[in-house]
PDB file of C-alpha atoms in Angstrom:
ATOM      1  CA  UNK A   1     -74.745 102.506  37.134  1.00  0.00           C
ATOM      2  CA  UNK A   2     -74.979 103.402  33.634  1.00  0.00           C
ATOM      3  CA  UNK A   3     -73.383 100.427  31.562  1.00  0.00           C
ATOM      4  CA  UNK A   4     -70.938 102.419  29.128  1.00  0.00           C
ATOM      5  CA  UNK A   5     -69.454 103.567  32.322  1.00  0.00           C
ATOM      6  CA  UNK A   6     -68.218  99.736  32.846  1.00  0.00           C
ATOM      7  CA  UNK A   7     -67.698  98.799  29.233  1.00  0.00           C
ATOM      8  CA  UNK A   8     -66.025 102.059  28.207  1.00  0.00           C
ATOM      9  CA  UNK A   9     -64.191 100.196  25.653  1.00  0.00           C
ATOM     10  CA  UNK A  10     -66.431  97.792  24.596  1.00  0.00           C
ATOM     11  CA  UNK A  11     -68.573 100.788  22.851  1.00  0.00           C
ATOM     12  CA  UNK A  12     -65.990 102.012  21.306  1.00  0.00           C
ATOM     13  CA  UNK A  13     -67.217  99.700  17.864  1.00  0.00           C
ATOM     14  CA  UNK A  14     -70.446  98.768  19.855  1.00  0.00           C
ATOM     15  CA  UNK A  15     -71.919 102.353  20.087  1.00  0.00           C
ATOM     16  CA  UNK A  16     -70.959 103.377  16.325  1.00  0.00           C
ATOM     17  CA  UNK A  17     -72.820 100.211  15.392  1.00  0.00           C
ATOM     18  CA  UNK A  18     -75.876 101.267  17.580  1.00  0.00           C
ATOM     19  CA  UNK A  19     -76.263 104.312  16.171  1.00  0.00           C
ATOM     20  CA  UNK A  20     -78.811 106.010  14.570  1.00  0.00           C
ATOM     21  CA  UNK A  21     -76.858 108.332  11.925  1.00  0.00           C
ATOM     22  CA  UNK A  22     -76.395 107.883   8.771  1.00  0.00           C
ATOM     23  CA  UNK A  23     -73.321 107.733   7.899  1.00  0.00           C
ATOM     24  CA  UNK A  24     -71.901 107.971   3.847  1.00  0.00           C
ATOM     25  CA  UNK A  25     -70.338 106.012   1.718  1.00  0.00           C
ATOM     26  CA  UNK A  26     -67.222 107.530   1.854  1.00  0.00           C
ATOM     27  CA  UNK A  27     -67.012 108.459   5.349  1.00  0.00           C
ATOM     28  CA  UNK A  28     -63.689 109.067   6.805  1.00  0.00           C
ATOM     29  CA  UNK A  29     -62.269 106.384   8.653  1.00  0.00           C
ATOM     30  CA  UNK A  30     -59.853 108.394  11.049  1.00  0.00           C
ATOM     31  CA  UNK A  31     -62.557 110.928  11.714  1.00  0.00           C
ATOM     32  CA  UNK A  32     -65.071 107.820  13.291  1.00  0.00           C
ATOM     33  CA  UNK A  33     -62.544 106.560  15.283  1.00  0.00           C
ATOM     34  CA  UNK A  34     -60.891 109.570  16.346  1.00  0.00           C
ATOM     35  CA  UNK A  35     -65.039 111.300  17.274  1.00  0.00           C
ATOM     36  CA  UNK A  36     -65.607 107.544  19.219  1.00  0.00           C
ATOM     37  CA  UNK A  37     -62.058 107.887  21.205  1.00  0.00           C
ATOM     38  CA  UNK A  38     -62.829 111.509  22.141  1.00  0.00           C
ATOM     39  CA  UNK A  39     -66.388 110.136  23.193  1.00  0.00           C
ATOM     40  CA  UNK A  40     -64.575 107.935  25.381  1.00  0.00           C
ATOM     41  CA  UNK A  41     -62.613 110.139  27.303  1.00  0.00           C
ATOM     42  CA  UNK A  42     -65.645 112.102  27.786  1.00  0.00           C
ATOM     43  CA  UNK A  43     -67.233 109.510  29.615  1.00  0.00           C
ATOM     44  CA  UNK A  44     -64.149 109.389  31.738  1.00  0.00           C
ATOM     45  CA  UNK A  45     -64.821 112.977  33.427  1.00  0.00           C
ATOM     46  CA  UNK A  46     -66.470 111.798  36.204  1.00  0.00           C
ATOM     47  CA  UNK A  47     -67.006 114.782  37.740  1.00  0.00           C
ATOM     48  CA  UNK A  48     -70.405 115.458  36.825  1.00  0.00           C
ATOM     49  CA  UNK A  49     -72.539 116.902  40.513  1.00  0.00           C
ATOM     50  CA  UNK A  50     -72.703 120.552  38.993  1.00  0.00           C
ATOM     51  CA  UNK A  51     -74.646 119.451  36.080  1.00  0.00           C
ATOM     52  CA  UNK A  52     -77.364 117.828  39.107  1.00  0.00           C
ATOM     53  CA  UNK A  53     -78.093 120.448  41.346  1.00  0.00           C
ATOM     54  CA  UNK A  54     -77.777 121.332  44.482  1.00  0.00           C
ATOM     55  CA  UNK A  55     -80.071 118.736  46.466  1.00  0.00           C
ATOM     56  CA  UNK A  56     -77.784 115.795  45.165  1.00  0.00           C
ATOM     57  CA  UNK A  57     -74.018 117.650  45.350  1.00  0.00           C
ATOM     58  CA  UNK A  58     -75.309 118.222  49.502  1.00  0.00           C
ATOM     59  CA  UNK A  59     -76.257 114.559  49.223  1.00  0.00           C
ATOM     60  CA  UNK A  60     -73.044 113.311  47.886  1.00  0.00           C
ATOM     61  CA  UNK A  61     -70.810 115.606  50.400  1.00  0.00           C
ATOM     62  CA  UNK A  62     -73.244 114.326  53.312  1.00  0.00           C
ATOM     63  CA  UNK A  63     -72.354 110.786  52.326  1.00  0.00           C
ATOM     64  CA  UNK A  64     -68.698 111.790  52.342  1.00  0.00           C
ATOM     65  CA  UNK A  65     -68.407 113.232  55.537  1.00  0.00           C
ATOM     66  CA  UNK A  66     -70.456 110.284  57.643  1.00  0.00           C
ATOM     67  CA  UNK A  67     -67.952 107.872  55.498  1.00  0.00           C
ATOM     68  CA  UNK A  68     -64.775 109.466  55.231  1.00  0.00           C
ATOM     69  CA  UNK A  69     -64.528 112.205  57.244  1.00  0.00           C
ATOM     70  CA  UNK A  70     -64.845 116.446  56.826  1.00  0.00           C
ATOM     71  CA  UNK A  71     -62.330 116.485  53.996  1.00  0.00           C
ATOM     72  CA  UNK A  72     -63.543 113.476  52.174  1.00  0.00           C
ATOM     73  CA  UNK A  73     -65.439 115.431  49.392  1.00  0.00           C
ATOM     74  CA  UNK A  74     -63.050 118.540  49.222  1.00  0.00           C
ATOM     75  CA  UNK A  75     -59.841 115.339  48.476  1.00  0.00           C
ATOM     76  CA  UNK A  76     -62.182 113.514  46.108  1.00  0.00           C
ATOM     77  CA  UNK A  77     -63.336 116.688  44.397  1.00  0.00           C
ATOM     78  CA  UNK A  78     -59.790 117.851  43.746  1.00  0.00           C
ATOM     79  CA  UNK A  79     -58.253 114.727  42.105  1.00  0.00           C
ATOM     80  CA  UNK A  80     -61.695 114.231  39.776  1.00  0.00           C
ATOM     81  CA  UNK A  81     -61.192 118.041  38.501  1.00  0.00           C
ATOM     82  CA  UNK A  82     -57.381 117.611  38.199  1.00  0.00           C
ATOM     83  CA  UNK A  83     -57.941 114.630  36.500  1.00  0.00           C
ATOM     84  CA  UNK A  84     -60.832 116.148  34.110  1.00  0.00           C
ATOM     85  CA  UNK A  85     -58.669 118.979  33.182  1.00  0.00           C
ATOM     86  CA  UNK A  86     -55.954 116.305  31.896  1.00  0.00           C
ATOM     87  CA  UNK A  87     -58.723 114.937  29.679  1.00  0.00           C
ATOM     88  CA  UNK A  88     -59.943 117.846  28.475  1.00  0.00           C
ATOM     89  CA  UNK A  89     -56.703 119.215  27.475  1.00  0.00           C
ATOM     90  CA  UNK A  90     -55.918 115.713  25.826  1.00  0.00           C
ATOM     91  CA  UNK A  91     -59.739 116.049  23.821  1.00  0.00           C
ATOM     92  CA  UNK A  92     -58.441 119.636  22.569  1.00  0.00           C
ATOM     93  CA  UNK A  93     -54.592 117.982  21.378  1.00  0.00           C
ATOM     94  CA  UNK A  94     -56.390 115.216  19.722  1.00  0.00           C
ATOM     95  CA  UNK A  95     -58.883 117.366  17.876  1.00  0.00           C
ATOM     96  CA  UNK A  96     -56.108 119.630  16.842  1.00  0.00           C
ATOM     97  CA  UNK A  97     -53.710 116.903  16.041  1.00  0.00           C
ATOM     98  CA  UNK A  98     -56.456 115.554  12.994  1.00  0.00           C
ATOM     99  CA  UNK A  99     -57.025 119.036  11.832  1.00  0.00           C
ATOM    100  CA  UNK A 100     -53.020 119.591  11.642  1.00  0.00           C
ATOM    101  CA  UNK A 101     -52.082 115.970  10.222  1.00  0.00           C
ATOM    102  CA  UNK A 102     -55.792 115.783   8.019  1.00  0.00           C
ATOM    103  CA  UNK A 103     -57.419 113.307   7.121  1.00  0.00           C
ATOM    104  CA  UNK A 104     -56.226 112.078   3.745  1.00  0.00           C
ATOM    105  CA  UNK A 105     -52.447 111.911   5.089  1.00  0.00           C
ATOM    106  CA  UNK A 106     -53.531 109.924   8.434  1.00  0.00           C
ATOM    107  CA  UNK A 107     -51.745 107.399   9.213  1.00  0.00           C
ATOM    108  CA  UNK A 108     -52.643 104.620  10.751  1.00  0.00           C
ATOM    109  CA  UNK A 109     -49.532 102.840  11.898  1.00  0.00           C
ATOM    110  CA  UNK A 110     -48.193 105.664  13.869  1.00  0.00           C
ATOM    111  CA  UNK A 111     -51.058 107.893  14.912  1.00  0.00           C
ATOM    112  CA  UNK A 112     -53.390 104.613  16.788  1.00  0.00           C
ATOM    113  CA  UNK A 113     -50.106 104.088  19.000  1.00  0.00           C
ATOM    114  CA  UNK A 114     -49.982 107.789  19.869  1.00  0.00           C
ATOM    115  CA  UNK A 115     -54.166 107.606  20.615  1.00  0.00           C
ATOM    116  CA  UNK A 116     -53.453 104.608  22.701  1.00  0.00           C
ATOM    117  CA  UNK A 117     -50.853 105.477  24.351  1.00  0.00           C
ATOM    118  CA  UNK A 118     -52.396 108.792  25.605  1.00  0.00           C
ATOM    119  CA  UNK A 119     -55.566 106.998  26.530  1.00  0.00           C
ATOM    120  CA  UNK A 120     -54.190 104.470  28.649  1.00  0.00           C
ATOM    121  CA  UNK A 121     -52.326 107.101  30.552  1.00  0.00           C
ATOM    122  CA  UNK A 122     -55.218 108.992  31.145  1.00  0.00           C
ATOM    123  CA  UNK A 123     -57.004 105.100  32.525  1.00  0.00           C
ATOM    124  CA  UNK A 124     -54.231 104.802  34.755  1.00  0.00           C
ATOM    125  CA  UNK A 125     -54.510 108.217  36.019  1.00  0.00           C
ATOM    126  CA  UNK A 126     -58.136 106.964  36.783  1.00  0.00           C
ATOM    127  CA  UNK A 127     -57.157 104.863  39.298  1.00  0.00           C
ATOM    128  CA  UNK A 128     -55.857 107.071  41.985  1.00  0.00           C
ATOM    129  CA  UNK A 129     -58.964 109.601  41.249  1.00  0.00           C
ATOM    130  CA  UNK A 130     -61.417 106.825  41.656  1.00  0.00           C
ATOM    131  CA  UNK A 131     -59.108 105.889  45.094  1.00  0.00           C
ATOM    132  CA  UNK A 132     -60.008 109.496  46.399  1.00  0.00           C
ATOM    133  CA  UNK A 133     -63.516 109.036  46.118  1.00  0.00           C
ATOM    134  CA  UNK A 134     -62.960 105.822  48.279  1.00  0.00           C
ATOM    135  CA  UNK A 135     -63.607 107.643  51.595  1.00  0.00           C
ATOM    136  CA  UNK A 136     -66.956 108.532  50.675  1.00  0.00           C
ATOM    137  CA  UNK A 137     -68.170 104.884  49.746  1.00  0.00           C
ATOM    138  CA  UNK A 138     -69.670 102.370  52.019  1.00  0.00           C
ATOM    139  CA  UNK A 139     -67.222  98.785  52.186  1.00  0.00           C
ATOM    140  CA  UNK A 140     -69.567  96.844  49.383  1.00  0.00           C
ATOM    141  CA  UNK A 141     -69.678  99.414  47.342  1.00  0.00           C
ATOM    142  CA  UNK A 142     -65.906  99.736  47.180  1.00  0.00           C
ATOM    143  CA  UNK A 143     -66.244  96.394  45.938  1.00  0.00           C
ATOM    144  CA  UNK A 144     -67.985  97.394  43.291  1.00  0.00           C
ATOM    145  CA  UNK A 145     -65.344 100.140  42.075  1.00  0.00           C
ATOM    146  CA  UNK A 146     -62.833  98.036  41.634  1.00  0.00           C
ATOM    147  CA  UNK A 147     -64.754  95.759  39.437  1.00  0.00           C
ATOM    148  CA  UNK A 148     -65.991  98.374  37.217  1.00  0.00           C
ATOM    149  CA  UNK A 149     -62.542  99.962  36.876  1.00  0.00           C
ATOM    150  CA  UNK A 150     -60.905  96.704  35.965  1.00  0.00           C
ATOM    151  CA  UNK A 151     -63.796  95.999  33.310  1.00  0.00           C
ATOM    152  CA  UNK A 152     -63.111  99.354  31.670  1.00  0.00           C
ATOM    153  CA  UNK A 153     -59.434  98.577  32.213  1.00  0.00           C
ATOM    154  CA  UNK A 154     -59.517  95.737  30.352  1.00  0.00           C
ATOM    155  CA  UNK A 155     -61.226  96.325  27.622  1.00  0.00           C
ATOM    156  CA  UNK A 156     -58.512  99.161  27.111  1.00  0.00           C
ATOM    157  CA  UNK A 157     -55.519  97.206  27.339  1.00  0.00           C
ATOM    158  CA  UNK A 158     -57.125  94.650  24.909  1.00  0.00           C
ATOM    159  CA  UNK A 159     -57.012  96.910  21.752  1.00  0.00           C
ATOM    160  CA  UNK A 160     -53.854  98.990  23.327  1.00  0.00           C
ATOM    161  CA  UNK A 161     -51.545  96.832  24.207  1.00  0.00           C
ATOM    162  CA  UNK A 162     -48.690  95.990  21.869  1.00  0.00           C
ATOM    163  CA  UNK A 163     -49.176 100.006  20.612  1.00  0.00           C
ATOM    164  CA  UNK A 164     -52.036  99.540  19.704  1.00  0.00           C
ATOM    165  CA  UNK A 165     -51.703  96.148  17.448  1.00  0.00           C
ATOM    166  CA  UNK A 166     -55.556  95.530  17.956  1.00  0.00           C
ATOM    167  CA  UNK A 167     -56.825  98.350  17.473  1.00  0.00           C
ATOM    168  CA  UNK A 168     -54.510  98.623  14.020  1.00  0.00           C
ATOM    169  CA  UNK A 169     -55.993  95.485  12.873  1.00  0.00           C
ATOM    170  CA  UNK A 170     -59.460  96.805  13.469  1.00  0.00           C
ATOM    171  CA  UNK A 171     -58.514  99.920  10.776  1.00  0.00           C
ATOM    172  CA  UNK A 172     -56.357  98.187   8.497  1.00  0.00           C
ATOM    173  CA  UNK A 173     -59.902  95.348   8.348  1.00  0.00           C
ATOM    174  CA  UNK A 174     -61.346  98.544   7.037  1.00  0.00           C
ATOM    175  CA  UNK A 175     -63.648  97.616  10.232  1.00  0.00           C
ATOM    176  CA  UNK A 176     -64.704 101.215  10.392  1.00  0.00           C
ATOM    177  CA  UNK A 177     -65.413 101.434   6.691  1.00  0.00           C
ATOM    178  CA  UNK A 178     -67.945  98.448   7.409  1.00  0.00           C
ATOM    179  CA  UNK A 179     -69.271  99.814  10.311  1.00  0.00           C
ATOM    180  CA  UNK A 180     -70.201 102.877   8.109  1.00  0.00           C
ATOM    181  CA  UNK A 181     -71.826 101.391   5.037  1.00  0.00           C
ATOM    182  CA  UNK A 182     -73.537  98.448   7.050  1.00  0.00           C
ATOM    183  CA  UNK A 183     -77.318  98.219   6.449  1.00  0.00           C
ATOM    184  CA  UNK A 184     -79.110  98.176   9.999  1.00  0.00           C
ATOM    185  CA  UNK A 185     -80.496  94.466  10.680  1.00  0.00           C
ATOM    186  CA  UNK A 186     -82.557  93.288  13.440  1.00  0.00           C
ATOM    187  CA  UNK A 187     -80.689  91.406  15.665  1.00  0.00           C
ATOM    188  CA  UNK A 188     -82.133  87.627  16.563  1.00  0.00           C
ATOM    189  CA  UNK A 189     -82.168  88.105  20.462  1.00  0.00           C
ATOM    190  CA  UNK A 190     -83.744  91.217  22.301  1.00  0.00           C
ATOM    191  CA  UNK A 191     -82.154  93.565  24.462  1.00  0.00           C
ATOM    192  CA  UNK A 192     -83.030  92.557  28.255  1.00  0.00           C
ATOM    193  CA  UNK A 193     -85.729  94.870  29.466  1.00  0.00           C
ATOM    194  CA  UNK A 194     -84.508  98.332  30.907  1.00  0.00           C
ATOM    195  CA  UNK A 195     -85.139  98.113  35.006  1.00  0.00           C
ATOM    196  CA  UNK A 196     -85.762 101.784  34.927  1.00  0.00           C
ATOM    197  CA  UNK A 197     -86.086 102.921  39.029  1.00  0.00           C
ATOM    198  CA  UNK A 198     -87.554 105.833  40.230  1.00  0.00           C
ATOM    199  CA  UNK A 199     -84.561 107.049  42.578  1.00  0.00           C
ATOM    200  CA  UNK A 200     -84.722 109.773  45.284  1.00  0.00           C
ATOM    201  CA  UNK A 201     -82.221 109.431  47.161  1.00  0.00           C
ATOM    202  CA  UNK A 202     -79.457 112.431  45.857  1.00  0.00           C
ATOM    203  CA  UNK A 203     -76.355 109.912  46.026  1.00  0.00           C
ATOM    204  CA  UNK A 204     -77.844 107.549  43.958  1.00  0.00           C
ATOM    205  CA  UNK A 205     -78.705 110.063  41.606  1.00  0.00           C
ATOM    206  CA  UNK A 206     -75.139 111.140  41.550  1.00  0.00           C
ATOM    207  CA  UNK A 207     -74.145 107.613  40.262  1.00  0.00           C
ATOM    208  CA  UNK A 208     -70.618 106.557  39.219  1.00  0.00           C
ATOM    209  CA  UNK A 209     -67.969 107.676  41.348  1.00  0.00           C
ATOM    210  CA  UNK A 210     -70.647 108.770  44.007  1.00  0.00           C
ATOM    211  CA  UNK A 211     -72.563 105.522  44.156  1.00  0.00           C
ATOM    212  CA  UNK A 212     -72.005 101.909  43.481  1.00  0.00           C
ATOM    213  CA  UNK A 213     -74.842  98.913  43.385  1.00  0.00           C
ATOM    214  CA  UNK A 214     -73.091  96.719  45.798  1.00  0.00           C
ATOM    215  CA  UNK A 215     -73.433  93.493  43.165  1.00  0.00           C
ATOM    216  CA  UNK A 216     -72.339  95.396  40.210  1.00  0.00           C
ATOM    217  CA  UNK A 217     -72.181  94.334  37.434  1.00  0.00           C
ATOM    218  CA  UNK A 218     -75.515  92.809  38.038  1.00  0.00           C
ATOM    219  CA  UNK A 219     -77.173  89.890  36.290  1.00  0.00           C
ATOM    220  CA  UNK A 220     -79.289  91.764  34.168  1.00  0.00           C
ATOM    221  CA  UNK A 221     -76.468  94.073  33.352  1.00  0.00           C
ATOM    222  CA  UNK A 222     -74.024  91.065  32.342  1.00  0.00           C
ATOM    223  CA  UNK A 223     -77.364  89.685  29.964  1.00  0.00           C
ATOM    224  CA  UNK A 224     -77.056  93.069  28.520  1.00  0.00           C
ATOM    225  CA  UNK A 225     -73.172  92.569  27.761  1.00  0.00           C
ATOM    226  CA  UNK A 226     -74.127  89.304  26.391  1.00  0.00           C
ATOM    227  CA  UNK A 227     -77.016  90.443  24.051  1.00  0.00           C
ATOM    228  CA  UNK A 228     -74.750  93.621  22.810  1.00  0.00           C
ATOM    229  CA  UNK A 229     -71.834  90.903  21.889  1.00  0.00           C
ATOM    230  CA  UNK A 230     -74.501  88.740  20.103  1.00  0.00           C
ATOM    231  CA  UNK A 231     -75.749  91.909  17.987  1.00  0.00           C
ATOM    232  CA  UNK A 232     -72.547  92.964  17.333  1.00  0.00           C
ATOM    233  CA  UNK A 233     -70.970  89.844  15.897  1.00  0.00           C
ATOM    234  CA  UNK A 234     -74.185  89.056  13.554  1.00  0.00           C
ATOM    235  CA  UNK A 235     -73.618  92.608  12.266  1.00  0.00           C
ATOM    236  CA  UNK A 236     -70.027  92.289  11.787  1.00  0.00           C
ATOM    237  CA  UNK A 237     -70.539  89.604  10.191  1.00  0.00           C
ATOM    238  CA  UNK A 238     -71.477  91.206   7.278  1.00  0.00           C
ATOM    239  CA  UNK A 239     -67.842  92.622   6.783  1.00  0.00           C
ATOM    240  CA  UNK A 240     -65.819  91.783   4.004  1.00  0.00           C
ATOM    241  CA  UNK A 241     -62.837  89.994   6.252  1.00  0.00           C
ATOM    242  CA  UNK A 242     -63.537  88.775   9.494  1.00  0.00           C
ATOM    243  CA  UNK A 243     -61.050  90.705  11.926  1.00  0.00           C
ATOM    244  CA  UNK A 244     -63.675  93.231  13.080  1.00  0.00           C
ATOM    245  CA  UNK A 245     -66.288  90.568  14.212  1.00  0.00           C
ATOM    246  CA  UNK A 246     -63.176  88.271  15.492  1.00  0.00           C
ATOM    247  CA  UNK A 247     -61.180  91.034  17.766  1.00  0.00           C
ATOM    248  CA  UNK A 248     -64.913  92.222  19.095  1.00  0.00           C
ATOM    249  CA  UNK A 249     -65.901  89.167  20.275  1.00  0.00           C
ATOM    250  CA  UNK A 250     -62.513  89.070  22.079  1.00  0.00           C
ATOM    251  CA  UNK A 251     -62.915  92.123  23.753  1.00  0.00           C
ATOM    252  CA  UNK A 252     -66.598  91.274  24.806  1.00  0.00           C
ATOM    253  CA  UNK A 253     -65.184  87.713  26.244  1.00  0.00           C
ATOM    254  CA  UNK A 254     -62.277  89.579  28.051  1.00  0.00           C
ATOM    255  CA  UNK A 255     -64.769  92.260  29.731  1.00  0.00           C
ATOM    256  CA  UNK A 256     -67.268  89.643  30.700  1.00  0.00           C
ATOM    257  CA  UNK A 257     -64.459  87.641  32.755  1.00  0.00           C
ATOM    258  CA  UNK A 258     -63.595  90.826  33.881  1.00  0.00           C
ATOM    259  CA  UNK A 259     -66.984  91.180  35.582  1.00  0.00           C
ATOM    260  CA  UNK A 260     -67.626  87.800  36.481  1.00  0.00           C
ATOM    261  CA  UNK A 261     -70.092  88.087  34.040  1.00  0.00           C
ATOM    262  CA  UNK A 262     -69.381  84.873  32.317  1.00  0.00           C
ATOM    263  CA  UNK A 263     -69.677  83.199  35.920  1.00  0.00           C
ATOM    264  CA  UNK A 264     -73.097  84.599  36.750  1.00  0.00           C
ATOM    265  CA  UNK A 265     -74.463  84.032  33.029  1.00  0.00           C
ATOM    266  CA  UNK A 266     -73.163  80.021  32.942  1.00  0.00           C
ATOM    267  CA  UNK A 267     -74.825  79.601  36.239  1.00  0.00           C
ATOM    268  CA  UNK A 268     -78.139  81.468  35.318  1.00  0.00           C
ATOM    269  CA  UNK A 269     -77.913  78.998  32.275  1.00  0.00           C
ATOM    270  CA  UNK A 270     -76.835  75.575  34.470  1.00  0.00           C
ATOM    271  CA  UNK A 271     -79.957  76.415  36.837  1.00  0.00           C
ATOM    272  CA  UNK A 272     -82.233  77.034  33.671  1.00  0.00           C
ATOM    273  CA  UNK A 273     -81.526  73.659  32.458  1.00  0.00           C
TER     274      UNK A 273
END
């Protein structure tokens, strides 16, 4: 399982500090966060077997039908579509919504409750579309679903909540400014090596909603979590006022207990001692 998929929220700071651009001085704040937010509904269309050819879609709706029957697929195909054609009409409104209101006149304090509030009705429209796709998984892996839905969950309802009072502190930090005039630093601990399989089988290929590791999130993804959360509070750290690197951190903590990350990395570290 790809890790964003999990930690949707989590990357919504974490993968603007990651990247590569280079961003200017005077970038505009509402255009970042507005690009990151429409990056993460993207990642929410899960309906993704066209773009893997035909091998792996026969794989999938083979897996479907031994689980969950002749219809299995057909259900779980349905609600993903109807679900990505909510998000893609919500990408389009948002995108339109900055061009009408512009940049200069955005305002923080009532468009972030409107962004929230949208998003979080898209995650909870989520739910049931990841429930049809239930038929088609085998019992651990159902296990596994759940789990990675509440850790995305989370993470959402941590800078949402309250209309978005987080999330508003985040801006108002100028966290976003910080984020874009940052100097890239080497962070002091190393990203876990990448455990990069060679897979053949078509459902695994499919991935996320298709296919679930049955111990997700697994160790080496939760030391990944951890090392991203270490990264990202040294390079906050650098920001003028310390709300950014303080509400991050949160968020990290809250999506590791989530996971049962922080239970799995205290006893890795208990053992190790």
């Amino acid at each position: 399982m790809k890790i964003f998929v999990a930690f949707l929220f989590v990357h919504l700071i974490a993968g603007i500090l990651c990247s590569e651009a280079t961003k200017p001085k005077n970038a505009l704040h509402p255009e970042i966060l507005v690009e990151s937010y429409i990056n993460m509904l993207r990642a929410l269309r899960l309906y993704r077997l066209d773009d893997l050819g035909e091998a792996v879609k026969q794989a999938v709706i083979d897996k479907c039908k031994k689980n969950g029957g002749p219809k299995a697929f057909d259900d779980a195909k349905e609600s993903l579509l109807s679900l990505q054609n909510s998000i893609d009409s919500l990408i389009n409104d948002t995108a339109n919504q900055v061009l009408l209101v512009g940049s200069e006149s955005w305002n923080a304090q009532e468009q972030i409750p409107r962004l929230c509030d949208k998003y979080m009705t898209v995650l909870n429209q989520t739910k049931p579309a990841l429930n049809s796709v239930r038929p088609c998984l085998d019992e651990a892996e159902r296990a596994s679903a759940n789990i990675a839905y509440n850790m995305i969950f989370v993470g959402g309802d941590f800078f949402c909540r309250n209309n978005g009072s987080n999330l508003i502190s985040f801006y108002t930090a100028r966290g976003f400014e910080c984020i874009a005039n940052l100097p890239r630093r080497k962070c002091s601990v190393e990203m876990p090596p990448r455990d990069i399989p060679v897979l053949t089988d078509g459902v695994r290929i499919a991935g996320v909603p298709w296919s679930y590791e049955p111990s997700h999130p697994s160790l080496r993804e939760c030391r990944t979590l951890r090392t991203i959360k270490i990264c990202t509070a040294e390079r906050l750290s650098g920001c003028a006022q310390p709300e950014p690197a303080n509400l991050m951190n949160s968020v990290f903590d809250t999506t590791e207990k989530a996971g049962g990350c922080e239970i799995k990395l205290n006893a890795e570290a208990s053992s190790a001692a």
